[in-house]
Amino acid sequence: MEGLHIREARPGDWPGLWAIMEPVLRSGETYCWDTTASEDAARPLWLEPAPAVVFVAELDGAVAGTAQLHPNRPGNGSHVANASFMTGTAFTGRGIARALAEHVLAEAARRGYRSMQFNAVVETNTRAVRLWQSLGFRILATVPEAFRHPRHGLTGLHIMHRSLTEGETAPDRDGESVRE
């Protein structure tokens, strides 16, 4: 996308990141976070310490989106990445999320992660589910009624996965091994 630049976040980016994060947090539609959290309480949710890394997508100088990359689990699970993504309301539908996702997947592979797992993709977040599936993620399972959606009531949370290693296999939703 012309004019889009993705880079690691810097300390001065927080106001732009919070401008994206606050409406997402308050809506309560996509993250399992306290929707009443203050800015001070929300900041460590996004700006985790290393080895986590946060990326900023700038479009024409404005913070248009952000992504967070970190190990899904510490220790013996640290070879599996996890990531979170947000796009500013004014920038949705312009390919920012896809560009961030492609960047984060490449960065995760470069950093030596073998796969990426999403633990809690809200079932009703169909745009995100479609994006992740188009990028090779599979729904491994759906935890029923695990998310209290403010409009849809109790809905499922998908656990999604994809390999970052060429030729690796991963189980599909029915437990069958499929080539990545």
GROMACS .gro file of C-alpha atoms in nm, residues 5-173:
model
  169
    5HIS     CA    1   0.516   0.234   0.665
    6ILE     CA    2   0.540  -0.036   0.933
    7ARG     CA    3   0.803  -0.001   1.205
    8GLU     CA    4   0.868  -0.090   1.567
    9ALA     CA    5   0.689   0.133   1.814
   10ARG     CA    6   0.878   0.408   1.993
   11PRO     CA    7   0.800   0.557   2.337
   12GLY     CA    8   0.641   0.865   2.180
   13ASP     CA    9   0.387   0.650   1.990
   14TRP     CA   10   0.168   0.580   2.292
   15PRO     CA   11  -0.084   0.865   2.233
   16GLY     CA   12  -0.149   0.734   1.879
   17LEU     CA   13  -0.167   0.375   2.001
   18TRP     CA   14  -0.410   0.468   2.279
   19ALA     CA   15  -0.627   0.655   2.026
   20ILE     CA   16  -0.664   0.323   1.841
   21MET     CA   17  -0.681   0.101   2.148
   22GLU     CA   18  -0.935   0.292   2.357
   23PRO     CA   19  -1.234   0.256   2.123
   24VAL     CA   20  -1.151  -0.113   2.070
   25LEU     CA   21  -1.126  -0.169   2.445
   26ARG     CA   22  -1.445   0.026   2.521
   27SER     CA   23  -1.651  -0.155   2.255
   28GLY     CA   24  -1.587  -0.491   2.420
   29GLU     CA   25  -1.639  -0.673   2.089
   30THR     CA   26  -1.299  -0.824   2.011
   31TYR     CA   27  -1.072  -0.850   2.317
   32CYS     CA   28  -1.115  -1.021   2.656
   33TRP     CA   29  -1.018  -0.705   2.841
   34ASP     CA   30  -1.188  -0.495   3.106
   35THR     CA   31  -1.385  -0.240   2.904
   36THR     CA   32  -1.358   0.012   3.188
   37ALA     CA   33  -0.978  -0.006   3.216
   38SER     CA   34  -0.801   0.327   3.251
   39GLU     CA   35  -0.531   0.434   3.011
   40ASP     CA   36  -0.269   0.352   3.276
   41ALA     CA   37  -0.414   0.003   3.323
   42ALA     CA   38  -0.441  -0.055   2.946
   43ARG     CA   39  -0.089   0.051   2.856
   44PRO     CA   40   0.084  -0.267   2.986
   45LEU     CA   41  -0.174  -0.480   2.803
   46TRP     CA   42  -0.026  -0.357   2.474
   47LEU     CA   43   0.328  -0.252   2.562
   48GLU     CA   44   0.452  -0.577   2.716
   49PRO     CA   45   0.821  -0.614   2.803
   50ALA     CA   46   1.068  -0.794   2.575
   51PRO     CA   47   1.066  -1.036   2.407
   52ALA     CA   48   0.735  -0.878   2.302
   53VAL     CA   49   0.755  -0.623   2.026
   54VAL     CA   50   0.493  -0.373   1.913
   55PHE     CA   51   0.464  -0.247   1.556
   56VAL     CA   52   0.306   0.072   1.428
   57ALA     CA   53   0.156   0.111   1.083
   58GLU     CA   54   0.176   0.472   0.970
   59LEU     CA   55  -0.018   0.600   0.674
   60ASP     CA   56   0.080   0.945   0.557
   61GLY     CA   57   0.229   1.017   0.900
   62ALA     CA   58  -0.074   0.908   1.104
   63VAL     CA   59  -0.084   0.597   1.327
   64ALA     CA   60  -0.328   0.381   1.132
   65GLY     CA   61  -0.279   0.048   1.305
   66THR     CA   62  -0.071  -0.150   1.547
   67ALA     CA   63   0.029  -0.508   1.617
   68GLN     CA   64   0.188  -0.685   1.907
   69LEU     CA   65   0.409  -0.997   1.870
   70HIS     CA   66   0.520  -1.213   2.160
   71PRO     CA   67   0.564  -1.578   2.260
   72ASN     CA   68   0.233  -1.754   2.316
   73ARG     CA   69   0.378  -1.913   2.630
   74PRO     CA   70   0.713  -1.883   2.812
   75GLY     CA   71   0.977  -2.152   2.844
   76ASN     CA   72   0.908  -2.467   2.648
   77GLY     CA   73   0.621  -2.298   2.462
   78SER     CA   74   0.819  -1.994   2.353
   79HIS     CA   75   0.873  -2.124   1.998
   80VAL     CA   76   0.503  -2.053   1.922
   81ALA     CA   77   0.419  -1.689   1.855
   82ASN     CA   78   0.104  -1.502   1.945
   83ALA     CA   79  -0.002  -1.166   1.808
   84SER     CA   80  -0.273  -0.906   1.842
   85PHE     CA   81  -0.382  -0.645   1.591
   86MET     CA   82  -0.581  -0.321   1.586
   87THR     CA   83  -0.666  -0.078   1.310
   88GLY     CA   84  -0.783   0.276   1.368
   89THR     CA   85  -1.151   0.330   1.296
   90ALA     CA   86  -1.077   0.584   1.023
   91PHE     CA   87  -0.850   0.333   0.846
   92THR     CA   88  -1.060   0.015   0.838
   93GLY     CA   89  -1.115  -0.153   0.504
   94ARG     CA   90  -0.795  -0.013   0.354
   95GLY     CA   91  -0.567  -0.315   0.386
   96ILE     CA   92  -0.387  -0.199   0.701
   97ALA     CA   93  -0.469  -0.517   0.899
   98ARG     CA   94  -0.354  -0.741   0.614
   99ALA     CA   95  -0.029  -0.545   0.573
  100LEU     CA   96   0.036  -0.562   0.948
  101ALA     CA   97  -0.047  -0.934   0.957
  102GLU     CA   98   0.189  -1.012   0.669
  103HIS     CA   99   0.461  -0.804   0.834
  104VAL     CA  100   0.415  -0.975   1.173
  105LEU     CA  101   0.409  -1.324   1.021
  106ALA     CA  102   0.737  -1.253   0.838
  107GLU     CA  103   0.889  -1.100   1.151
  108ALA     CA  104   0.781  -1.396   1.365
  109ALA     CA  105   0.946  -1.637   1.121
  110ARG     CA  106   1.259  -1.419   1.110
  111ARG     CA  107   1.276  -1.428   1.490
  112GLY     CA  108   1.267  -1.808   1.488
  113TYR     CA  109   0.909  -1.882   1.587
  114ARG     CA  110   0.787  -2.209   1.433
  115SER     CA  111   0.416  -2.128   1.432
  116MET     CA  112   0.160  -1.871   1.539
  117GLN     CA  113  -0.141  -1.937   1.757
  118PHE     CA  114  -0.434  -1.712   1.838
  119ASN     CA  115  -0.600  -1.816   2.163
  120ALA     CA  116  -0.915  -1.609   2.152
  121VAL     CA  117  -1.051  -1.490   1.817
  122VAL     CA  118  -1.410  -1.385   1.880
  123GLU     CA  119  -1.637  -1.597   1.661
  124THR     CA  120  -1.851  -1.297   1.560
  125ASN     CA  121  -1.542  -1.101   1.444
  126THR     CA  122  -1.594  -1.240   1.095
  127ARG     CA  123  -1.364  -0.989   0.921
  128ALA     CA  124  -1.072  -1.101   1.136
  129VAL     CA  125  -1.159  -1.471   1.099
  130ARG     CA  126  -1.171  -1.434   0.718
  131LEU     CA  127  -0.840  -1.246   0.718
  132TRP     CA  128  -0.664  -1.507   0.930
  133GLN     CA  129  -0.803  -1.793   0.720
  134SER     CA  130  -0.690  -1.617   0.401
  135LEU     CA  131  -0.340  -1.605   0.552
  136GLY     CA  132  -0.336  -1.979   0.621
  137PHE     CA  133  -0.470  -1.998   0.975
  138ARG     CA  134  -0.699  -2.286   1.066
  139ILE     CA  135  -0.961  -2.296   1.337
  140LEU     CA  136  -0.846  -2.578   1.565
  141ALA     CA  137  -1.136  -2.549   1.807
  142THR     CA  138  -1.405  -2.312   1.922
  143VAL     CA  139  -1.468  -2.273   2.292
  144PRO     CA  140  -1.846  -2.228   2.313
  145GLU     CA  141  -1.992  -1.932   2.499
  146ALA     CA  142  -1.646  -1.822   2.616
  147PHE     CA  143  -1.696  -1.453   2.529
  148ARG     CA  144  -1.965  -1.212   2.652
  149HIS     CA  145  -2.029  -1.002   2.345
  150PRO     CA  146  -2.212  -0.676   2.421
  151ARG     CA  147  -2.453  -0.719   2.127
  152HIS     CA  148  -2.452  -1.092   2.045
  153GLY     CA  149  -2.448  -1.230   2.398
  154LEU     CA  150  -2.243  -1.541   2.471
  155THR     CA  151  -2.040  -1.640   2.168
  156GLY     CA  152  -1.747  -1.867   2.096
  157LEU     CA  153  -1.375  -1.801   2.093
  158HIS     CA  154  -1.175  -1.963   1.814
  159ILE     CA  155  -0.830  -2.107   1.872
  160MET     CA  156  -0.648  -2.054   1.542
  161HIS     CA  157  -0.307  -2.175   1.425
  162ARG     CA  158  -0.067  -2.173   1.134
  163SER     CA  159   0.284  -2.301   1.079
  164LEU     CA  160   0.563  -2.057   0.998
  165THR     CA  161   0.782  -2.339   0.869
  166GLU     CA  162   0.753  -2.455   0.509
  167GLY     CA  163   0.607  -2.803   0.469
  168GLU     CA  164   0.505  -2.846   0.833
  169THR     CA  165   0.175  -3.008   0.912
  170ALA     CA  166  -0.087  -2.899   1.161
  171PRO     CA  167  -0.411  -3.058   1.268
  172ASP     CA  168  -0.729  -2.915   1.122
  173ARG     CA  169  -1.051  -2.868   1.319
   0.00000   0.00000   0.00000
